Amino acid sequence: MAGPLDGKVAIVTGGGRGIGRALALGLGAAGAKVVVNDLGTSLQGESDGANPAEDVAAEIIAAGGQAVADNNSVSDPDGAEAMVKCAVGNFGRLDTVLNNAGIVRDGLFHKMSFDNFDSVTKVHLYGSYNVSRAAATVFREQESGSYVHFTSTAGLIGNLGQANYSSAKAGIAGLSRSIAIDMKRFGIRSNCIAPFALTRMVTSVPTGDTPEFAEKRKHMTAEKLVPMSVFLASDDASDVTGQVFAVRGNEIFVMSQPRPIRGLHRANGWTHDDIRDVFMPSVKNDLTPFETTMDVFFWDAI
Ligand SMILES: NC(=O)c1ccc[n+]([C@@H]2O[C@H](COP(=O)([O-])OP(=O)(O)OC[C@H]3O[C@@H](n4cnc5c(N)ncnc54)[C@H](O)[C@@H]3O)[C@@H](O)[C@H]2O)c1
């Protein structure tokens, strides 16, 4: 039976575990030839001596698909180039990049070390840039290609103890939108998914879940991310670009785009007193109430 990604070639970064593993297997089952990239790290980004990319590539092949493992780090620009060469060298082209690799090093902002900020940014934001940029040359020559980047509600909304991760994830949403603008003329698309899935990453984060939601979260498996990822990688999504979707269990959300809510113009410009006495009272009801846990914010919005 024909799959929606028959003939397509995909790179899945961080494809050895968690969501990435589900994506690599799911894309393989949908007909894609897959470069399963994974450095094999602990949750904090230290090498753990495992080679999960090899295991997942073997699983895809055993199921009748085509795959190759790649062990480069997304945070290394040369490694990203090698990853793209691996796709083109083995399978002759590249159609989609799923920027999924990630680590966390949580801590309250006022205690966060430079190293913990730097390493998380290098994997998420620089990692997404590196692999996207390396693929852009191939995409442009082909005049086709699709990026699916993994952002997070931690970045779109904010989260306790994750200033490094949140800023990198917000950066990925901006990266995606700008790629969508720059590369539209070549028929290349760029979208984001904000996933929810019970992986080792989530069990490490203090979510502030109520017992009821903790129970629900158990059903949010990594496999639930597959259909939306396959769809965005497929030609059926040829008119979908610059978007952010959240996927949580059986629910898919389209997230709002940052846009001005209300604007006031003053012919002679604004003084401090005008802002206090005129501008702020008139936008009072437009200010988004600020909460300290993203879950409260996200769930209340729906
Ligand atoms: N699980 C969730 O609910 C959730 C929520 C929001 C966002 N995300 C995002 O989804 C993505 C996947 O998360 P997950 O929960 O599956 O995490 P995970 O820890 O289970 O898997 C991440 C994988 O990335 C690999 N990796 C780490 N650094 C790498 C590097 N430099 N180069 C290549 N591979 C590297 C790891 O070895 C691991 O296999 C991440 O980008 C994460 O930030 C997850």
Coordinates of N, CA and C and ligand atoms in Angstrom, one line a residue, residues 14 16-20 37-41 43 72-75 100-103 123-124 150-152 165 169 195-197 199-202, ligand 1:
G14 N 17.8 13.4 17.0 CA 17.4 12.8 18.3 C 16.5 11.7 18.1
G16 N 16.8 8.5 18.3 CA 17.1 7.3 18.9 C 16.1 7.0 20.1
R17 N 15.6 8.0 20.7 CA 14.8 7.8 21.9 C 13.5 8.7 21.9
G18 N 12.6 8.4 22.8 CA 11.5 9.3 23.1 C 10.7 9.6 21.8
I19 N 10.4 10.9 21.7 CA 9.5 11.3 20.5 C 10.3 11.0 19.2
G20 N 11.6 11.3 19.2 CA 12.3 11.1 17.9 C 12.3 9.7 17.4
N37 N 19.3 10.2 13.2 CA 20.4 10.8 13.9 C 20.2 10.8 15.4
D38 N 21.2 10.4 16.1 CA 21.2 10.5 17.6 C 22.6 10.4 18.1
L39 N 23.0 11.3 19.0 CA 24.3 11.3 19.6 C 24.4 10.3 20.7
G40 N 23.2 10.0 21.3 CA 23.2 9.1 22.4 C 23.7 9.7 23.7
T41 N 22.8 10.6 24.2 CA 23.2 11.4 25.4 C 22.2 11.1 26.5
L43 N 19.9 12.8 29.5 CA 18.9 13.9 29.4 C 19.6 15.3 29.5
N72 N 26.2 12.1 14.6 CA 26.7 13.4 14.7 C 25.9 14.2 15.7
S73 N 26.5 15.2 16.3 CA 25.8 16.1 17.2 C 25.2 17.3 16.4
V74 N 23.9 17.5 16.7 CA 23.3 18.7 16.0 C 24.0 20.0 16.3
S75 N 24.6 20.1 17.4 CA 25.2 21.3 17.8 C 26.5 21.6 17.1
N100 N 14.4 17.6 16.2 CA 13.8 17.1 17.4 C 14.7 16.9 18.6
A101 N 16.0 16.8 18.3 CA 17.0 16.5 19.3 C 16.9 17.5 20.4
G102 N 17.1 17.1 21.7 CA 17.0 18.0 22.8 C 17.6 17.5 24.1
I103 N 17.9 18.5 24.9 CA 18.4 18.1 26.3 C 17.7 19.2 27.2
V123 N 22.3 22.9 21.7 CA 21.6 21.8 21.1 C 20.3 22.2 20.5
H124 N 19.4 23.0 21.1 CA 18.1 23.3 20.6 C 18.2 24.3 19.5
F150 N 10.8 21.1 16.5 CA 10.1 20.9 17.7 C 10.3 22.0 18.7
T151 N 9.3 22.8 18.9 CA 9.4 23.9 19.9 C 8.7 23.3 21.2
S152 N 8.2 24.2 22.0 CA 7.6 23.8 23.3 C 6.7 24.9 23.8
Y165 N 16.0 26.7 28.3 CA 15.2 25.8 27.3 C 14.1 26.7 26.7
K169 N 13.6 27.4 22.8 CA 12.4 27.0 22.1 C 11.7 28.1 21.4
P195 N 5.2 19.6 21.3 CA 4.7 18.2 21.6 C 4.4 18.1 23.2
F196 N 3.5 17.2 23.5 CA 3.4 16.7 24.9 C 3.5 15.2 24.8
A197 N 4.5 14.6 25.5 CA 4.6 13.2 25.5 C 5.3 12.7 26.7
T199 N 7.9 11.2 28.1 CA 9.2 10.7 27.8 C 10.1 10.9 29.1
R200 N 11.3 10.5 29.0 CA 12.2 10.8 30.2 C 12.4 12.3 30.4
M201 N 12.2 13.1 29.3 CA 12.4 14.5 29.5 C 11.3 15.1 30.4
V202 N 10.0 14.7 30.2 CA 8.9 15.2 30.9 C 8.9 14.7 32.4
Ligands
LIG1 N1 8.3 15.2 25.9 C1 7.6 16.3 25.8 O1 6.5 16.4 26.4 C2 8.1 17.5 25.2 C3 7.5 18.8 25.4 C4 7.9 19.9 24.7 C5 9.0 19.8 23.8 N2 9.6 18.6 23.7 C6 10.7 18.5 22.7 O2 10.6 17.3 21.9 C7 11.9 16.9 21.5 C8 12.1 15.4 21.9 O3 12.0 15.3 23.4 P1 11.9 13.9 24.1 O4 10.9 14.1 25.2 O5 11.7 12.8 23.2 O6 13.4 13.8 24.8 P2 14.4 12.5 25.0 O7 15.4 12.9 26.0 O8 13.6 11.3 25.2 O9 15.1 12.4 23.5 C9 15.9 13.3 23.1 C10 16.9 12.6 22.1 O10 17.8 13.6 21.6 C11 19.2 13.1 21.6 N3 20.2 14.2 21.6 C12 20.5 15.0 22.6 N4 21.4 15.9 22.2 C13 21.7 15.6 20.9 C14 22.6 16.2 20.0 N5 23.4 17.2 20.3 N6 22.7 15.6 18.7 C15 21.9 14.6 18.4 N7 21.0 14.0 19.3 C16 20.9 14.5 20.5 C17 19.2 12.2 22.9 O11 20.3 11.3 22.8 C18 17.8 11.6 22.9 O12 17.8 10.4 22.2 C19 12.9 17.8 22.2 O13 13.3 18.8 21.3 C20 12.1 18.4 23.4 O14 12.6 19.6 23.8 C21 9.2 17.5 24.3

